Coordinates of C-alpha atoms in Angstrom, one line a residue:
Chain A
M1 CA 135.6 65.7 80.2
P2 CA 135.4 69.2 81.6
D3 CA 137.0 72.1 79.7
R4 CA 138.7 74.5 82.0
A5 CA 137.1 77.6 80.6
A6 CA 139.2 80.4 79.2
V7 CA 139.4 83.1 81.8
R8 CA 136.6 85.3 80.7
E9 CA 135.7 87.8 83.3
S10 CA 132.9 90.4 83.4
R11 CA 132.4 93.3 85.7
T12 CA 129.1 95.1 86.4
T13 CA 127.7 97.3 89.1
T14 CA 124.4 97.6 91.0
R15 CA 123.2 99.5 94.0
V16 CA 121.6 97.9 97.0
R17 CA 117.8 98.4 96.7
Y18 CA 115.7 99.4 99.7
P19 CA 113.5 96.2 99.7
E20 CA 116.7 94.1 99.6
T21 CA 117.6 95.3 103.1
D22 CA 116.1 93.5 106.1
R23 CA 115.5 94.5 109.7
M24 CA 119.2 94.0 110.5
G25 CA 119.7 97.1 108.3
V26 CA 121.7 95.3 105.6
A27 CA 121.0 93.4 102.4
H28 CA 119.4 89.9 103.1
H29 CA 121.7 87.1 102.0
T30 CA 119.3 85.8 99.4
H31 CA 119.9 88.9 97.3
H32 CA 123.6 88.2 96.8
F33 CA 122.4 85.3 94.7
T34 CA 120.4 87.7 92.6
W35 CA 123.5 89.9 92.2
F36 CA 125.4 86.9 91.1
E37 CA 122.7 86.4 88.4
L38 CA 123.1 90.0 87.3
G39 CA 126.8 89.3 86.8
R40 CA 126.1 86.1 84.9
T41 CA 123.6 87.9 82.6
E42 CA 126.2 90.5 81.7
L43 CA 129.0 88.0 81.1
M44 CA 126.7 85.9 78.8
R45 CA 125.8 89.1 76.9
E46 CA 129.5 90.0 76.5
M47 CA 130.3 86.5 75.3
G48 CA 127.9 87.0 72.5
C49 CA 125.2 84.7 73.8
P50 CA 122.6 86.7 75.8
Y51 CA 120.9 84.2 78.1
G52 CA 117.4 85.2 77.1
E53 CA 118.2 84.4 73.5
L54 CA 119.5 81.0 74.4
E55 CA 116.1 80.2 76.0
D56 CA 114.0 81.8 73.3
T57 CA 115.8 80.8 70.1
R58 CA 117.9 77.7 71.1
G59 CA 115.5 76.2 73.5
V60 CA 118.3 75.6 76.0
L61 CA 117.7 76.4 79.6
F62 CA 120.4 76.6 82.4
P63 CA 118.7 76.2 85.7
V64 CA 120.9 76.4 88.8
I65 CA 121.6 72.9 90.2
E66 CA 124.0 74.0 92.9
A67 CA 124.9 77.3 94.6
G68 CA 127.0 78.5 97.5
A69 CA 128.3 81.7 99.0
R70 CA 130.3 83.2 101.8
F71 CA 129.0 86.5 103.1
V72 CA 132.0 88.4 104.3
A73 CA 130.8 91.9 105.0
P74 CA 127.3 93.6 105.1
A75 CA 126.0 95.6 102.1
R76 CA 124.0 98.6 103.0
Y77 CA 121.1 100.5 101.3
D78 CA 122.1 102.4 98.2
E79 CA 125.7 101.2 98.4
E80 CA 127.2 100.7 94.9
L81 CA 128.6 97.1 94.5
T82 CA 130.9 95.7 91.9
I83 CA 130.1 92.2 90.7
T84 CA 132.9 90.2 89.1
T85 CA 131.8 87.1 87.3
R86 CA 134.0 84.3 85.8
L87 CA 133.0 81.3 83.7
V88 CA 135.3 78.7 85.1
E89 CA 134.3 75.3 83.8
V90 CA 132.3 73.9 80.9
T91 CA 131.4 70.2 80.5
G92 CA 129.0 68.5 78.1
V93 CA 126.0 69.3 80.3
T94 CA 127.1 71.8 83.0
V95 CA 128.7 75.2 83.3
R96 CA 130.2 76.7 86.5
F97 CA 130.4 80.4 87.3
E98 CA 132.2 82.1 90.2
Y99 CA 131.5 85.5 91.7
D100 CA 133.0 88.2 93.8
V101 CA 130.9 91.1 95.1
A102 CA 132.8 94.1 96.5
R103 CA 132.0 97.7 97.6
A104 CA 132.6 99.8 94.4
E105 CA 134.2 102.6 96.4
T106 CA 136.6 100.8 98.7
H107 CA 137.0 97.4 96.8
E108 CA 136.2 95.7 100.2
A109 CA 135.0 92.2 99.7
V110 CA 131.2 91.7 100.4
S111 CA 130.6 88.1 99.3
R112 CA 132.0 85.3 97.2
G113 CA 130.1 82.5 95.6
F114 CA 129.5 80.0 92.8
T115 CA 126.7 78.5 90.8
V116 CA 126.6 75.3 88.7
H117 CA 124.0 75.1 85.9
A118 CA 122.7 72.1 84.0
S119 CA 121.7 72.3 80.4
V120 CA 118.0 71.2 80.0
K121 CA 115.2 71.3 77.5
P122 CA 112.2 73.5 78.2
D123 CA 110.4 70.4 79.5
G124 CA 113.2 70.0 82.1
R125 CA 115.0 67.0 80.6
P126 CA 118.8 67.1 80.6
T127 CA 120.3 67.8 77.2
R128 CA 123.9 68.1 76.0
L129 CA 125.1 71.6 75.3
P130 CA 124.9 72.3 71.6
A131 CA 128.5 71.8 70.3
D132 CA 128.9 75.3 68.9
L133 CA 127.7 76.8 72.2
R134 CA 130.0 74.6 74.3
A135 CA 132.9 75.6 72.1
R136 CA 132.0 79.3 72.4
L137 CA 131.7 79.2 76.1
A138 CA 134.9 77.1 76.5
R139 CA 136.9 79.7 74.6
G140 CA 135.4 82.6 76.5
G141 CA 133.2 84.0 73.8
R142 CA 133.6 85.0 70.2
Chain B
M1 CA 135.2 73.3 120.4
P2 CA 132.0 72.6 118.5
D3 CA 129.2 70.8 120.2
R4 CA 127.5 68.4 117.9
A5 CA 124.0 69.6 118.5
A6 CA 121.4 67.2 119.8
V7 CA 119.3 66.0 116.9
R8 CA 116.5 68.5 117.0
E9 CA 114.4 68.4 113.9
S10 CA 111.5 70.6 112.9
R11 CA 109.1 70.2 110.0
T12 CA 106.9 72.9 108.5
T13 CA 105.1 73.4 105.2
T14 CA 104.7 76.2 102.7
R15 CA 103.2 76.6 99.2
V16 CA 105.1 77.9 96.2
R17 CA 103.9 81.5 95.7
Y18 CA 103.2 82.9 92.3
P19 CA 105.9 85.6 92.4
E20 CA 108.4 82.9 93.5
T21 CA 108.1 81.3 90.0
D22 CA 110.2 82.6 87.1
R23 CA 109.9 82.4 83.3
M24 CA 111.1 78.7 83.4
G25 CA 107.7 78.1 85.1
V26 CA 109.3 76.8 88.4
A27 CA 110.4 78.5 91.6
H28 CA 113.6 80.5 91.2
H29 CA 116.5 79.0 93.2
T30 CA 116.9 82.1 95.5
H31 CA 113.5 81.3 97.1
H32 CA 114.8 77.9 98.4
F33 CA 117.0 79.9 100.8
T34 CA 113.9 81.8 101.9
W35 CA 112.1 78.4 102.6
F36 CA 115.2 77.3 104.6
E37 CA 114.7 80.5 106.7
L38 CA 111.0 79.6 107.3
G39 CA 112.2 76.2 108.6
R40 CA 114.8 77.8 110.8
T41 CA 112.2 80.2 112.2
E42 CA 109.9 77.3 113.2
L43 CA 112.8 75.3 114.7
M44 CA 113.9 78.2 116.8
R45 CA 110.3 78.8 118.0
E46 CA 109.9 75.1 118.9
M47 CA 113.2 75.2 120.8
G48 CA 111.8 78.0 123.0
C49 CA 113.9 80.8 121.6
P50 CA 111.9 82.6 118.8
Y51 CA 114.5 84.3 116.7
G52 CA 112.7 87.7 116.7
E53 CA 112.9 87.7 120.6
L54 CA 116.7 86.9 120.5
E55 CA 117.2 90.0 118.4
D56 CA 114.8 92.2 120.3
T57 CA 115.4 91.2 123.9
R58 CA 118.9 89.6 123.9
G59 CA 120.5 91.9 121.4
V60 CA 122.0 88.8 119.6
L61 CA 121.8 88.6 115.8
F62 CA 122.6 85.6 113.7
P63 CA 123.4 86.8 110.2
V64 CA 124.1 84.1 107.6
I65 CA 127.9 83.9 106.9
E66 CA 127.8 80.9 104.6
A67 CA 125.0 79.1 102.7
G68 CA 124.8 76.4 100.0
A69 CA 122.2 74.3 98.3
R70 CA 121.7 71.6 95.7
F71 CA 118.5 71.9 93.7
V72 CA 117.3 68.4 92.8
A73 CA 113.9 68.9 91.3
P74 CA 111.8 71.9 90.3
A75 CA 109.0 73.2 92.6
R76 CA 105.9 74.5 90.8
Y77 CA 103.3 77.2 91.6
D78 CA 101.0 76.3 94.5
E79 CA 102.8 73.0 95.2
E80 CA 102.9 72.2 98.9
L81 CA 106.4 71.7 100.2
T82 CA 107.7 70.2 103.4
I83 CA 110.7 71.8 104.9
T84 CA 112.7 69.7 107.4
T85 CA 115.3 71.7 109.4
R86 CA 118.0 70.4 111.7
L87 CA 120.3 72.3 114.0
V88 CA 123.5 70.3 113.6
E89 CA 126.4 72.2 115.3
V90 CA 126.9 74.9 117.9
T91 CA 130.2 76.5 118.7
G92 CA 131.0 79.5 120.8
V93 CA 130.2 81.9 118.0
T94 CA 128.5 79.9 115.2
V95 CA 125.5 77.7 114.6
R96 CA 124.9 75.4 111.6
F97 CA 121.5 74.3 110.2
E98 CA 120.7 71.8 107.5
Y99 CA 117.6 71.6 105.4
D100 CA 115.6 69.3 103.2
V101 CA 112.8 70.5 101.0
A102 CA 110.4 67.9 99.6
R103 CA 107.1 67.8 97.8
A104 CA 104.5 67.3 100.6
E105 CA 102.4 64.9 98.6
T106 CA 105.0 62.5 97.1
H107 CA 108.0 63.2 99.5
E108 CA 110.1 63.6 96.4
A109 CA 113.3 65.6 97.2
V110 CA 113.3 69.2 95.9
S111 CA 116.4 70.7 97.5
R112 CA 119.0 70.2 100.2
G113 CA 121.1 72.9 101.8
F114 CA 122.8 74.4 104.8
T115 CA 123.4 77.8 106.5
V116 CA 126.1 78.8 109.0
H117 CA 125.4 81.8 111.2
A118 CA 127.6 84.0 113.3
S119 CA 126.6 85.5 116.6
V120 CA 126.9 89.3 116.3
K121 CA 125.9 92.4 118.2
P122 CA 123.4 94.8 116.6
D123 CA 126.4 96.9 115.5
G124 CA 127.8 93.9 113.6
R125 CA 130.7 93.0 115.9
P126 CA 131.1 89.3 116.6
T127 CA 130.1 88.2 120.0
R128 CA 130.2 84.9 121.9
L129 CA 126.8 83.2 122.2
P130 CA 125.4 83.8 125.7
A131 CA 126.2 80.6 127.7
D132 CA 122.6 79.8 128.5
L133 CA 121.6 80.2 124.9
R134 CA 124.5 78.0 123.7
A135 CA 123.6 75.3 126.2
R136 CA 119.9 75.4 125.1
L137 CA 120.7 75.2 121.5
A138 CA 123.3 72.4 122.1
R139 CA 120.7 70.3 123.9
G140 CA 118.1 70.9 121.3
G141 CA 115.8 73.2 123.2
R142 CA 114.2 73.1 126.6
Chain C
M1 CA 98.1 123.3 102.9
P2 CA 99.8 121.3 100.2
D3 CA 102.5 122.9 98.1
R4 CA 102.2 121.8 94.6
A5 CA 105.8 120.7 94.2
A6 CA 108.0 122.4 91.5
V7 CA 108.2 120.0 88.5
R8 CA 111.3 118.1 89.4
E9 CA 111.7 115.1 87.2
S10 CA 114.3 112.3 87.3
R11 CA 115.0 109.6 84.8
T12 CA 116.9 106.4 85.5
T13 CA 117.1 103.0 83.9
T14 CA 117.1 99.4 85.0
R15 CA 116.9 96.0 83.3
V16 CA 114.3 93.3 84.2
R17 CA 116.0 90.7 86.4
Y18 CA 115.4 87.0 85.9
P19 CA 113.9 86.4 89.3
E20 CA 111.5 89.3 88.7
T21 CA 109.9 87.3 85.9
D22 CA 107.1 84.8 86.8
R23 CA 105.6 81.8 85.1
M24 CA 103.7 84.0 82.7
G25 CA 107.1 84.9 81.3
V26 CA 106.9 88.6 82.2
A27 CA 107.8 90.7 85.3
H28 CA 105.5 90.1 88.2
H29 CA 103.5 93.2 89.0
T30 CA 105.0 93.6 92.5
H31 CA 108.3 94.5 91.0
H32 CA 107.0 97.6 89.3
F33 CA 106.7 99.1 92.8
T34 CA 110.4 98.2 93.3
W35 CA 111.2 100.0 90.1
F36 CA 109.2 103.1 91.3
E37 CA 111.4 103.0 94.4
L38 CA 114.6 103.0 92.3
G39 CA 113.3 106.1 90.5
R40 CA 112.4 107.8 93.8
T41 CA 115.9 107.0 95.2
E42 CA 117.5 108.7 92.2
L43 CA 115.2 111.7 92.3
M44 CA 116.0 112.2 96.0
R45 CA 119.7 111.9 95.4
E46 CA 119.5 114.5 92.5
M47 CA 117.6 116.9 94.8
G48 CA 120.5 116.8 97.2
C49 CA 118.8 114.8 99.9
P50 CA 119.7 111.1 99.5
Y51 CA 117.0 109.1 101.2
G52 CA 119.5 106.9 103.2
E53 CA 121.0 110.1 104.7
L54 CA 117.5 111.4 105.7
E55 CA 117.0 108.2 107.7
D56 CA 120.5 108.1 109.1
T57 CA 121.3 111.7 109.9
R58 CA 117.9 113.4 110.2
G59 CA 116.0 110.6 111.8
V60 CA 113.1 111.1 109.3
L61 CA 111.5 108.1 107.6
F62 CA 109.1 108.1 104.7
P63 CA 107.1 104.9 104.7
V64 CA 104.7 104.4 101.9
I65 CA 101.1 104.9 103.2
E66 CA 99.4 104.6 99.8
A67 CA 100.4 103.2 96.4
G68 CA 98.7 102.4 93.1
A69 CA 99.6 101.4 89.6
R70 CA 98.2 100.5 86.2
F71 CA 100.1 97.8 84.3
V72 CA 99.8 98.7 80.6
A73 CA 102.2 96.3 78.9
P74 CA 104.4 93.4 80.0
A75 CA 108.1 93.8 80.7
R76 CA 110.3 90.9 79.7
Y77 CA 113.5 89.5 81.0
D78 CA 116.6 91.6 80.3
E79 CA 114.5 94.4 78.8
E80 CA 115.9 97.9 79.6
L81 CA 113.3 100.1 81.2
T82 CA 113.2 103.9 81.7
I83 CA 111.7 105.1 85.0
T84 CA 110.5 108.7 85.1
T85 CA 109.8 110.0 88.6
R86 CA 108.1 113.2 89.6
L87 CA 107.7 114.7 93.0
V88 CA 104.2 116.3 92.7
E89 CA 103.1 117.4 96.1
V90 CA 104.5 118.2 99.5
T91 CA 102.4 118.9 102.6
G92 CA 103.5 119.3 106.2
V93 CA 103.5 115.5 106.7
T94 CA 103.3 113.8 103.3
V95 CA 104.9 113.8 99.9
R96 CA 103.5 112.3 96.7
F97 CA 105.5 110.9 93.8
E98 CA 104.3 109.8 90.4
Y99 CA 106.0 107.3 88.0
D100 CA 106.1 106.3 84.4
V101 CA 107.9 103.1 83.3
A102 CA 108.6 102.6 79.6
R103 CA 110.7 100.4 77.4
A104 CA 114.0 102.2 76.9
E105 CA 114.2 101.3 73.2
T106 CA 110.7 102.0 72.0
H107 CA 109.4 104.4 74.7
E108 CA 106.3 102.2 74.8
A109 CA 104.5 102.6 78.2
V110 CA 104.8 99.7 80.6
S111 CA 103.2 101.0 83.8
R112 CA 102.2 104.2 85.6
G113 CA 101.8 104.7 89.3
F114 CA 102.0 106.8 92.4
T115 CA 103.1 106.6 96.0
V116 CA 102.2 108.7 99.0
H117 CA 104.6 108.8 101.9
A118 CA 104.2 110.0 105.5
S119 CA 106.9 111.6 107.5
V120 CA 107.5 109.5 110.7
K121 CA 110.1 109.2 113.5
P122 CA 112.1 105.9 113.7
D123 CA 109.6 104.8 116.3
G124 CA 106.8 105.1 113.8
R125 CA 105.1 108.2 115.2
P126 CA 104.0 110.8 112.6
T127 CA 106.2 113.9 112.6
R128 CA 106.1 117.2 110.6
L129 CA 108.6 117.4 107.9
P130 CA 111.6 119.6 109.0
A131 CA 111.0 123.1 107.6
D132 CA 114.2 123.2 105.6
L133 CA 113.5 119.8 104.1
R134 CA 110.0 120.7 103.2
A135 CA 111.1 123.9 101.5
R136 CA 113.8 122.0 99.6
L137 CA 111.4 119.4 98.3
A138 CA 108.8 122.0 97.4
R139 CA 111.2 124.0 95.3
G140 CA 112.4 120.8 93.6
G141 CA 115.9 120.5 95.2
R142 CA 118.7 122.9 95.7
Chain D
M1 CA 77.9 94.7 81.8
P2 CA 79.6 93.9 85.1
D3 CA 78.1 91.3 87.4
R4 CA 78.4 92.4 91.0
A5 CA 79.9 89.2 92.2
A6 CA 78.2 87.2 94.9
V7 CA 79.8 88.0 98.2
R8 CA 82.4 85.2 98.4
E9 CA 84.9 85.7 101.0
S10 CA 88.0 83.7 101.9
R11 CA 90.3 84.0 104.9
T12 CA 93.8 82.7 105.1
T13 CA 96.8 83.4 107.3
T14 CA 100.6 84.0 106.8
R15 CA 103.5 85.1 108.9
V16 CA 105.8 87.9 108.0
R17 CA 109.0 86.4 106.7
Y18 CA 112.4 87.8 107.6
P19 CA 113.4 88.8 104.1
E20 CA 110.1 90.7 103.8
T21 CA 111.2 93.1 106.4
D22 CA 113.4 96.1 105.5
R23 CA 115.8 98.4 107.3
M24 CA 112.8 100.3 108.9
G25 CA 112.2 97.0 110.8
V26 CA 108.8 96.3 109.2
A27 CA 107.5 94.5 106.1
H28 CA 108.2 96.4 102.9
H29 CA 105.1 97.7 101.2
T30 CA 105.6 95.6 98.1
H31 CA 105.0 92.4 100.1
H32 CA 101.5 93.3 100.9
F33 CA 100.7 92.8 97.3
T34 CA 102.2 89.3 97.6
W35 CA 99.9 88.6 100.6
F36 CA 97.0 89.8 98.5
E37 CA 98.0 87.2 96.0
L38 CA 98.1 84.5 98.6
G39 CA 94.5 85.4 99.6
R40 CA 93.4 85.4 95.9
T41 CA 95.0 81.9 95.4
E42 CA 93.0 80.5 98.3
L43 CA 89.8 82.1 97.3
M44 CA 90.1 80.7 93.8
R45 CA 90.9 77.3 95.2
E46 CA 87.8 77.4 97.5
M47 CA 85.6 78.5 94.5
G48 CA 86.6 75.3 92.8
C49 CA 88.9 76.8 90.2
P50 CA 92.5 76.8 91.4
Y51 CA 94.3 79.5 89.5
G52 CA 97.2 77.2 88.4
E53 CA 94.7 74.9 86.7
L54 CA 93.1 77.8 84.9
E55 CA 96.4 78.6 83.4
D56 CA 97.5 75.0 82.7
T57 CA 94.2 73.4 81.5
R58 CA 92.1 76.3 80.3
G59 CA 94.8 78.5 78.8
V60 CA 93.4 81.5 80.6
L61 CA 95.7 83.9 82.4
F62 CA 94.7 86.7 84.7
P63 CA 97.5 89.3 84.9
V64 CA 97.0 92.2 87.2
I65 CA 96.2 95.4 85.2
E66 CA 95.6 97.6 88.1
A67 CA 96.4 97.5 91.8
G68 CA 96.3 99.8 94.8
A69 CA 96.7 99.7 98.6
R70 CA 96.6 101.8 101.7
F71 CA 99.2 100.8 104.4
V72 CA 97.6 101.5 107.7
A73 CA 99.9 99.9 110.3
P74 CA 103.3 98.2 110.1
A75 CA 103.6 94.4 110.0
R76 CA 106.6 93.0 111.9
Y77 CA 108.8 89.9 111.5
D78 CA 107.0 86.7 112.4
E79 CA 103.7 88.4 113.1
E80 CA 100.7 86.3 112.0
L81 CA 98.5 88.1 109.6
T82 CA 94.9 87.3 108.5
I83 CA 94.2 88.0 104.8
T84 CA 90.5 88.4 103.9
T85 CA 89.8 88.3 100.1
R86 CA 86.6 89.1 98.3
L87 CA 85.8 88.7 94.7
V88 CA 83.7 91.8 94.1
E89 CA 83.1 92.2 90.3
V90 CA 83.2 90.1 87.2
T91 CA 82.8 91.4 83.7
G92 CA 83.3 89.7 80.3
V93 CA 87.0 90.4 80.5
T94 CA 87.9 91.5 84.0
V95 CA 87.6 90.5 87.6
R96 CA 88.2 92.6 90.7
F97 CA 89.3 91.5 94.1
E98 CA 89.5 93.4 97.4
Y99 CA 91.7 92.6 100.4
D100 CA 92.0 93.3 104.1
V101 CA 95.2 92.4 105.9
A102 CA 95.0 92.4 109.8
R103 CA 97.0 91.2 112.7
A104 CA 95.7 87.7 113.5
E105 CA 95.9 88.3 117.3
T106 CA 94.4 91.7 117.7
H107 CA 92.4 92.1 114.4
E108 CA 94.1 95.5 114.0
A109 CA 94.0 96.6 110.4
V110 CA 97.4 96.4 108.6
S111 CA 96.5 97.2 104.9
R112 CA 93.6 97.3 102.5
G113 CA 93.8 97.0 98.8
F114 CA 92.4 95.8 95.4
T115 CA 93.5 94.3 92.2
V116 CA 91.9 94.2 88.8
H117 CA 92.7 91.4 86.4
A118 CA 92.2 91.0 82.7
S119 CA 91.6 87.7 81.0
V120 CA 94.2 87.0 78.4
K121 CA 95.6 84.1 76.3
P122 CA 99.1 82.8 76.9
D123 CA 100.3 85.0 74.1
G124 CA 99.0 88.1 76.0
R125 CA 96.0 88.9 73.8
P126 CA 92.8 89.8 75.6
T127 CA 90.2 87.2 75.6
R128 CA 86.6 86.9 76.9
L129 CA 86.2 84.8 80.1
P130 CA 84.9 81.4 79.1
A131 CA 81.1 81.6 79.9
D132 CA 81.1 78.8 82.4
L133 CA 84.0 80.3 84.3
R134 CA 82.4 83.7 84.3
A135 CA 79.1 82.2 85.6
R136 CA 81.0 80.3 88.3
L137 CA 82.9 83.4 89.5
A138 CA 79.8 85.5 89.4
R139 CA 77.8 83.2 91.6
G140 CA 80.8 82.9 94.0
G141 CA 81.9 79.3 93.2
R142 CA 80.1 76.0 92.9

């Protein structure tokens, strides 16, 4: 049974890096998934379970098993972007995040997306989320 | 009205590069989208309309407006991958590609995905696909 | 004749991103050059000549023609890094920057490097630095 | 004492990928270091010691401790490049490679560079190259 996660939202900012731009003059679409990951990293930190610690001390990894995005408007070099991240669903073995990227100055939408993660052991085998971690995620942190 | 594109399929290979791996020891999910792009580049070349030429000589750009993927199995450093690319739909302003990435040696599935592209001018404004190009794409090349 | 540039130093921070790590568990060396570029972007902004504006409004590009680095200690996922950037030399057609990357918390050195840039037109032909821009850079900004 | 390595040279090719280009319309300089790594991977394979196997079965890692390059001419989207890699020096704890990247069609030079690698254990501590491996590298393979 999935738990609809408590609405826990995190906001962080980044600037478009020069090597993220391509010959169209705008950020290549692959980098939006990297920005989603920045947002996810901050949300996990704010929820009291920094992702690096999960890997290092709990031996739980969350590889992406599904991802999708719509690219609404181009992001240009050096533009400041706001990444809004929400943890929206927690099950025994998966978690789902959703993302909005917008121009920091104008709030204009740049992209929207989601990722689904599976809980696995360092050797790659699926594993159930530790109960305390699942509970913490489902209630949106502390 | 969308044209269901003629089944035109292209196959190319690549190896997982060291910087494409992450601390989990496998290729980071963002690079699968780059591999999809390698497949698309080859398919366009085989169809007689190399993508770089479209941009340079026709002034038509195809930015990705939507993308999605399922990551089925990890890809490891130096593994050879087969990328199968299909052009599946052409409308007046969009084209849709689908992709399968598999281990070259065992044919085991690694990831599956799609991209949707809009036809735009270099200034970013939407534009209809030139009729000859649309016809060529819809009939799967030459 | 080179002008030894006024000592203008800029400091900025970044965190190691997950996709910047590789299967060794530390940031891949190529990303240090991206961090150098972050430092350079901030220094140019602080000097009153944001690099994007130079390209867009002055038609002056500064591609890297030489780069080098020593990688002293590994940088790990999510670690905060301090990037110190110095503009050290300005000639009629080139500028040289030097960089130090350190752990923000401990000040331990992570890497040191340099880049040399040539002034070119958008078509790639070398061009002399506009006199006012050269003067501004040589005196370290405003 | 360094051994001047036997002249063992490897040649491989790659094409410039779309996301490797930047808003200048040419490949960003950081990607030349990735191409050097492609060349190094092939040379190690040809010498009978694929790099992944060294890491996995011998527990010897070769992180880059120094790197440098001159960028002579731009590389454009979809251009085929030839990467020539030479192992030029082997000491008890380091190896040095040199690289030339050129346009495959015209043989025009694109970039030249080098990397120096230290032999370390998976925990990052320096270690001497296993004697058989050092001997193999010094005589240029089998």
